[in-house]
CSV table of C-alpha atoms in Angstrom, one decimal:
chain,number,residue,atom,x,y,z
A,1,MET,CA,108.8,107.5,131.9
A,2,ARG,CA,106.1,107.8,134.5
A,3,ASP,CA,103.7,109.5,132.1
A,4,ARG,CA,104.2,106.5,129.7
A,5,ARG,CA,103.4,104.1,132.5
A,6,LEU,CA,100.2,106.0,133.4
A,7,LEU,CA,99.2,106.0,129.7
A,8,LEU,CA,99.9,102.3,129.5
A,9,LEU,CA,97.7,101.6,132.6
A,10,ALA,CA,94.9,103.8,131.2
A,11,ALA,CA,95.1,102.1,127.9
A,12,LEU,CA,94.9,98.6,129.5
A,13,VAL,CA,91.9,99.7,131.6
A,14,ALA,CA,90.2,101.1,128.5
A,15,CYS,CA,91.0,97.9,126.7
A,16,GLY,CA,89.3,95.8,129.4
A,17,VAL,CA,86.2,98.0,129.5
A,18,GLY,CA,86.0,98.1,125.7
A,19,ALA,CA,86.4,94.3,125.4
A,20,HIS,CA,83.5,93.8,128.0
A,21,PHE,CA,81.1,96.0,126.0
A,22,ALA,CA,82.2,94.5,122.6
A,23,ALA,CA,81.5,90.9,123.7
A,24,GLY,CA,78.0,91.0,122.2
A,25,LEU,CA,79.2,92.3,118.8
A,26,ASN,CA,78.2,90.6,115.5
A,27,PRO,CA,80.7,87.7,115.1
A,28,TYR,CA,81.9,89.1,111.7
A,29,TYR,CA,82.8,92.5,113.2
A,30,TYR,CA,84.4,90.8,116.2
A,31,ASP,CA,86.6,88.8,113.8
A,32,VAL,CA,87.6,91.9,112.0
A,33,LEU,CA,88.5,93.7,115.2
A,34,VAL,CA,90.6,90.8,116.5
A,35,GLY,CA,92.3,90.8,113.1
A,36,VAL,CA,93.1,94.5,113.5
A,37,GLY,CA,94.7,93.8,117.0
A,38,ILE,CA,96.8,91.0,115.7
A,39,ASN,CA,98.0,93.0,112.7
A,40,LEU,CA,98.9,95.9,115.1
A,41,ILE,CA,101.2,93.6,117.0
A,42,LEU,CA,102.8,92.3,113.8
A,43,ALA,CA,103.3,95.7,112.2
A,44,ALA,CA,104.6,97.5,115.3
A,45,SER,CA,107.1,94.7,116.0
A,46,LEU,CA,108.3,94.6,112.4
A,47,ASN,CA,108.7,98.4,112.5
A,48,LEU,CA,111.4,97.9,115.1
A,49,VAL,CA,113.5,96.0,112.5
A,50,ASN,CA,112.5,97.6,109.2
A,51,GLY,CA,111.7,101.1,110.4
A,52,HIS,CA,113.8,102.0,113.5
A,53,THR,CA,116.9,99.8,112.8
A,54,GLY,CA,116.8,100.2,109.0
A,55,GLN,CA,117.0,96.5,108.1
A,56,PHE,CA,114.7,94.7,105.7
A,57,SER,CA,113.0,91.5,106.8
A,58,LEU,CA,110.7,89.5,104.6
A,59,GLY,CA,110.2,86.6,107.0
A,60,HIS,CA,108.0,88.0,109.8
A,61,ALA,CA,105.2,85.4,109.1
A,62,GLY,CA,107.8,82.7,109.8
A,63,PHE,CA,108.2,83.9,113.4
A,64,MET,CA,104.4,84.2,113.6
A,65,ALA,CA,104.2,80.6,112.6
A,66,VAL,CA,106.7,79.4,115.2
A,67,GLY,CA,104.7,81.2,117.9
A,68,ALA,CA,101.3,79.9,116.6
A,69,TYR,CA,102.4,76.3,116.4
A,70,ALA,CA,104.4,76.3,119.7
A,71,SER,CA,101.6,77.8,121.7
A,72,ALA,CA,98.9,75.6,120.1
A,73,TRP,CA,100.9,72.4,120.6
A,74,LEU,CA,101.4,73.3,124.3
A,75,THR,CA,97.8,74.1,125.0
A,76,LEU,CA,96.7,70.9,123.3
A,77,ARG,CA,99.1,68.8,125.3
A,78,ALA,CA,98.1,70.6,128.6
A,79,GLY,CA,94.3,70.1,127.9
A,80,GLY,CA,94.1,73.9,127.2
A,81,GLY,CA,91.3,74.6,129.6
A,82,SER,CA,92.6,77.4,131.8
A,83,THR,CA,93.5,81.0,131.1
A,84,LEU,CA,96.8,80.4,132.9
A,85,VAL,CA,97.8,77.6,130.5
A,86,PHE,CA,96.9,79.9,127.6
A,87,VAL,CA,99.0,82.8,128.9
A,88,LEU,CA,102.0,80.6,129.6
A,89,ALA,CA,101.6,79.0,126.1
A,90,LEU,CA,101.6,82.5,124.6
A,91,LEU,CA,104.8,83.4,126.4
A,92,ALA,CA,106.4,80.1,125.4
A,93,GLY,CA,105.4,80.7,121.8
A,94,GLY,CA,106.9,84.1,121.9
A,95,ALA,CA,110.1,82.7,123.5
A,96,ALA,CA,110.3,80.0,120.8
A,97,ALA,CA,109.9,82.7,118.1
A,98,GLY,CA,112.6,84.8,119.8
A,99,LEU,CA,115.0,81.9,119.8
A,100,ALA,CA,114.2,81.4,116.1
A,101,GLY,CA,115.0,85.1,115.5
A,102,LEU,CA,118.3,84.7,117.4
A,103,ALA,CA,119.1,81.6,115.3
A,104,VAL,CA,118.5,83.6,112.1
A,105,GLY,CA,120.0,86.8,113.3
A,106,LEU,CA,123.4,85.7,114.5
A,107,PRO,CA,124.6,84.2,111.2
A,108,SER,CA,122.8,86.5,108.8
A,109,LEU,CA,122.6,90.0,110.3
A,110,ARG,CA,126.1,90.9,109.2
A,111,LEU,CA,124.4,91.1,105.8
A,112,ARG,CA,122.6,94.2,104.6
A,113,GLY,CA,119.8,95.3,102.3
A,114,ASP,CA,118.7,92.8,99.6
A,115,TYR,CA,120.9,90.0,100.9
A,116,LEU,CA,119.2,90.2,104.4
A,117,ALA,CA,115.8,90.2,102.8
A,118,ILE,CA,116.6,87.1,100.8
A,119,VAL,CA,117.9,85.3,103.9
A,120,THR,CA,114.7,86.1,105.9
A,121,LEU,CA,112.5,85.1,103.0
A,122,GLY,CA,114.4,81.8,102.9
A,123,PHE,CA,113.9,81.3,106.6
A,124,ASN,CA,110.1,81.9,106.2
A,125,GLU,CA,109.9,79.1,103.6
A,126,ILE,CA,112.1,76.8,105.6
A,127,ILE,CA,109.8,77.1,108.6
A,128,ARG,CA,106.8,76.4,106.4
A,129,GLY,CA,108.5,73.4,105.0
A,130,VAL,CA,109.5,72.0,108.4
A,131,ILE,CA,106.0,72.4,109.8
A,132,GLY,CA,104.4,71.0,106.6
A,133,ASN,CA,106.5,67.8,107.1
A,134,CYS,CA,106.1,67.4,110.8
A,135,GLU,CA,103.3,64.9,111.7
A,136,ALA,CA,103.3,66.1,115.4
A,137,LEU,CA,102.2,69.5,114.1
A,138,GLY,CA,99.6,68.2,111.7
A,139,ALA,CA,101.8,68.5,108.6
A,140,GLN,CA,99.9,69.8,105.6
A,141,ARG,CA,96.6,68.9,107.2
A,142,GLY,CA,97.1,71.7,109.7
A,143,LEU,CA,96.6,71.7,113.5
A,144,GLY,CA,93.2,72.2,115.1
A,145,GLY,CA,91.2,71.6,118.2
A,146,MET,CA,92.5,74.5,120.3
A,147,LEU,CA,90.0,76.3,122.6
A,148,ARG,CA,89.1,79.9,121.7
A,149,HIS,CA,90.9,81.7,124.5
A,150,THR,CA,91.7,84.8,122.3
A,151,ASP,CA,89.3,87.7,122.7
A,152,LEU,CA,89.5,91.5,122.3
A,153,PHE,CA,91.0,92.0,125.7
A,154,TRP,CA,93.9,89.6,125.1
A,155,THR,CA,94.4,90.8,121.6
A,156,PHE,CA,94.5,94.6,122.3
A,157,THR,CA,96.4,94.1,125.5
A,158,GLY,CA,99.1,92.4,123.4
A,159,ALA,CA,99.0,95.3,120.9
A,160,ILE,CA,99.2,97.9,123.6
A,161,LEU,CA,102.2,96.2,125.3
A,162,THR,CA,103.9,95.7,121.9
A,163,VAL,CA,103.6,99.4,121.1
A,164,TYR,CA,104.7,100.4,124.6
A,165,VAL,CA,107.8,98.1,124.6
A,166,VAL,CA,108.9,99.2,121.1
A,167,THR,CA,108.4,102.9,121.7
A,168,SER,CA,110.1,102.8,125.2
A,169,LEU,CA,113.0,100.8,123.8
A,170,VAL,CA,113.6,103.1,120.9
A,171,GLY,CA,113.0,106.2,123.0
A,172,SER,CA,115.5,105.1,125.7
A,173,THR,CA,119.2,106.1,125.8
A,174,TYR,CA,120.2,102.6,124.9
A,175,GLY,CA,117.7,102.6,122.0
A,176,ARG,CA,119.5,105.5,120.3
A,177,GLY,CA,121.8,102.7,119.0
A,178,PHE,CA,118.9,101.4,116.8
A,179,LEU,CA,118.5,104.8,115.2
A,180,ALA,CA,122.3,105.2,114.8
A,181,VAL,CA,122.4,101.8,112.9
A,182,ARG,CA,119.5,103.0,110.7
A,183,ASP,CA,121.0,106.4,109.9
A,184,ASP,CA,124.6,105.4,109.1
A,185,GLU,CA,125.8,101.9,110.0
A,186,ILE,CA,129.5,102.6,109.1
A,187,ALA,CA,129.5,105.8,111.2
A,188,ALA,CA,127.9,103.9,114.1
A,189,GLU,CA,130.6,101.3,114.0
A,190,ALA,CA,133.3,104.0,113.8
A,191,VAL,CA,132.2,105.5,117.1
A,192,GLY,CA,132.1,102.1,118.9
A,193,ILE,CA,128.4,101.0,118.6
A,194,GLY,CA,128.0,97.3,118.2
A,195,THR,CA,125.8,97.3,115.1
A,196,THR,CA,125.4,93.6,114.9
A,197,LYS,CA,124.3,93.4,118.5
A,198,TYR,CA,121.6,96.0,117.9
A,199,LYS,CA,120.4,94.3,114.8
A,200,VAL,CA,120.2,90.9,116.5
A,201,LEU,CA,118.4,92.4,119.5
A,202,ALA,CA,115.8,94.2,117.2
A,203,PHE,CA,115.3,90.9,115.4
A,204,VAL,CA,114.8,88.9,118.6
A,205,VAL,CA,112.3,91.4,120.1
A,206,ALA,CA,110.4,91.7,116.9
A,207,ALA,CA,110.3,87.9,116.6
A,208,PHE,CA,109.1,87.5,120.2
A,209,PHE,CA,106.1,89.7,119.6
A,210,ALA,CA,105.4,88.1,116.2
A,211,GLY,CA,105.2,84.8,118.1
A,212,ILE,CA,102.7,86.3,120.6
A,213,ALA,CA,100.6,87.4,117.6
A,214,GLY,CA,100.8,83.9,116.2
A,215,GLY,CA,99.6,82.4,119.5
A,216,LEU,CA,96.7,84.8,119.6
A,217,TYR,CA,95.8,84.0,116.0
A,218,ALA,CA,95.9,80.2,116.7
A,219,HIS,CA,93.7,80.4,119.7
A,220,PHE,CA,91.2,82.6,117.9
A,221,LYS,CA,90.9,80.7,114.6
A,222,GLN,CA,91.2,77.3,116.4
A,223,TYR,CA,92.9,75.9,113.3
A,224,ILE,CA,96.2,76.8,111.7
A,225,ASN,CA,97.8,75.6,108.4
A,226,PRO,CA,101.3,76.3,107.0
A,227,GLU,CA,99.8,78.1,104.1
A,228,GLY,CA,98.5,80.8,106.5
A,229,PHE,CA,102.1,81.9,107.1
A,230,ASN,CA,103.4,82.2,103.6
A,231,PHE,CA,105.3,84.9,101.7
A,232,PHE,CA,102.2,86.9,101.0
A,233,ARG,CA,101.4,87.1,104.8
A,234,SER,CA,104.9,88.5,105.3
A,235,MET,CA,104.4,91.0,102.5
A,236,ASP,CA,101.1,92.2,104.0
A,237,ILE,CA,103.0,93.1,107.2
A,238,VAL,CA,105.8,94.8,105.3
A,239,VAL,CA,103.2,96.9,103.3
A,240,MET,CA,101.7,98.0,106.6
A,241,VAL,CA,105.0,99.3,107.8
A,242,ILE,CA,105.9,101.0,104.5
A,243,LEU,CA,102.5,102.5,104.1
A,244,GLY,CA,102.4,103.8,107.6
A,245,GLY,CA,105.9,105.4,107.4
A,246,MET,CA,109.1,103.6,108.2
A,247,GLY,CA,109.9,104.3,111.9
A,248,SER,CA,106.6,105.9,112.6
A,249,THR,CA,104.7,104.0,115.3
A,250,ALA,CA,101.5,106.0,115.0
A,251,GLY,CA,101.6,105.7,111.2
A,252,VAL,CA,102.2,101.9,111.3
A,253,CYS,CA,99.3,101.4,113.7
A,254,VAL,CA,97.0,103.4,111.5
A,255,ALA,CA,98.1,101.6,108.4
A,256,ALA,CA,97.7,98.2,110.1
A,257,ALA,CA,94.1,99.0,111.0
A,258,LEU,CA,93.3,100.6,107.6
A,259,LEU,CA,94.7,97.6,105.6
A,260,THR,CA,92.8,95.2,107.8
A,261,VAL,CA,89.5,96.9,107.5
A,262,LEU,CA,89.7,98.2,103.9
A,263,PRO,CA,89.3,94.8,102.1
A,264,GLU,CA,86.3,94.0,104.3
A,265,GLY,CA,84.8,97.4,103.6
A,266,LEU,CA,85.2,96.8,99.8
A,267,ARG,CA,83.4,93.4,100.3
A,268,TRP,CA,80.5,95.3,102.0
A,269,VAL,CA,80.4,97.9,99.2
A,270,SER,CA,80.1,95.1,96.6
A,271,HIS,CA,76.8,93.9,98.1
A,272,LEU,CA,75.1,97.3,98.1
A,273,ALA,CA,72.0,97.0,95.9
A,274,SER,CA,71.8,100.8,95.4
A,275,LEU,CA,75.1,101.0,93.6
A,276,PRO,CA,75.3,101.2,89.8
A,277,ALA,CA,76.1,97.9,88.1
A,278,TRP,CA,79.5,99.0,86.9
A,279,LEU,CA,80.5,100.2,90.4
A,280,GLN,CA,79.3,96.9,92.0
A,281,HIS,CA,81.5,95.1,89.4
A,282,VAL,CA,84.5,97.1,90.4
A,283,ALA,CA,83.9,96.5,94.1
A,284,GLU,CA,83.5,92.8,93.5
A,285,ASN,CA,87.1,92.7,92.2
A,286,ARG,CA,88.1,94.3,95.5
A,287,MET,CA,91.6,92.9,95.6
A,288,ILE,CA,92.4,94.7,92.3
A,289,LEU,CA,90.9,97.9,93.7
A,290,TYR,CA,92.8,97.4,96.9
A,291,SER,CA,96.0,97.1,95.1
A,292,LEU,CA,95.3,100.2,93.0
A,293,LEU,CA,94.6,102.2,96.1
A,294,LEU,CA,97.9,101.1,97.5
A,295,ILE,CA,99.8,102.1,94.4
A,296,VAL,CA,98.1,105.5,94.3
A,297,LEU,CA,98.8,106.1,98.0
A,298,MET,CA,102.5,105.2,97.6
A,299,LEU,CA,102.8,107.4,94.5
A,300,THR,CA,101.3,110.4,96.3
A,301,ARG,CA,102.8,109.6,99.8
A,302,PRO,CA,106.0,107.7,99.2
A,303,GLN,CA,107.2,108.5,102.7
A,304,GLY,CA,104.1,106.8,104.2
A,305,LEU,CA,101.0,108.2,105.9
A,306,PHE,CA,102.9,109.8,108.9
A,307,GLY,CA,106.4,109.8,107.4
A,308,PRO,CA,107.4,113.5,107.4
A,309,ARG,CA,106.0,114.4,110.8
A,310,THR,CA,106.8,111.5,113.0
A,311,ALA,CA,109.2,109.1,111.3
A,312,ARG,CA,112.2,110.8,113.1
A,313,ALA,CA,110.4,112.0,116.2
A,314,HIS,CA,113.0,110.2,118.4
A,315,ASP,CA,115.8,112.1,116.7
A,316,ARG,CA,114.7,115.5,118.0
A,317,PRO,CA,116.4,116.7,121.1
C-alpha cells in the first residue's frame, strides 16, 4: 500500500512538471493530449463496471453529461474566476453524477447482461432529453461561457487519481467482492456476498469519475451540447475498455490513448503530399479505416490488447 502511495506521489509530481513544460505546445497537440487524459478517466472508470464487476453499461456518457452540466452551471453562477471554485465545481459535478449512478443502480442492477445494457442506454437518452429541454442549461442551444480552467495538470491528475482509486479498490480485500461478482454471481450470492451492493457501488464510483471527466471537458471546450454525450460517445468508451482487455487497467489506458490519437494520426497522414493518390484517398476516409483497424484487432486479439497477461492479475495469490 505504501509503494502505491509513493508511486501516486511520484506520478503527480511528474504530471505537474510535464504540464509545465507542455504549456507552450501547439494548441492542436495540446487539445489531443487533454482528450487523451479525459478518455483515460472515462475508460478506467467504466472498466470498474464492465471489466472488474462483469456488468455491461452503455450509458457512461450520460454520467459524463451530468458532471459536465452541473460543474459548468456552478462555475457560471459563481463567476468562475478562481481555481478553488473550479475544483469545488468538479467535485460537485462528480457527486451529482454519482447520485445519478445511484438512482439508476438501485432499481436496475438486479438485472443482468443485455437487460442492464438496455436500461443504461435508456438512461443516457433520458439525460440528453432532460438537458435538451431545460432552458436553465441552454437546452438544444448548448451551454457556453465557462472559463478555461482545465489544463494538462488537472486532466492527468484526474486520470492518475482515477486509476489509483480503481486499482486500489479492486486490489483490496473488500474489492475481491467485485471480482467474485464478475466470475460467478450465483456462487458469490451463495457464500453471502451482497452482489447488488457491489454492483451499485461500482456504478456509483464509475459515475463519479465520469462526472469529473465531464467537468474537465466542459471547462476545456468552454461549450457543451447534449449531442456531445450521445450513444456514440458511450460506445467509444466501451470500445476502449473492450479493446484494452476487460479488467486490465494497463490495457484500458493504452487503448484509451491509442483510440484518441489514432483518428488524428490518420487525419495527418491524409495531408501528406508524398503519399500515392490512392493511399491519400484511403486516409481521407479515416473513420472507415479506423473501423476496419478495430475489426482486425478484435478478430486477432478478441481478449483485448492486454487480456491474457493482466486481465486477471488481481486473482493471483
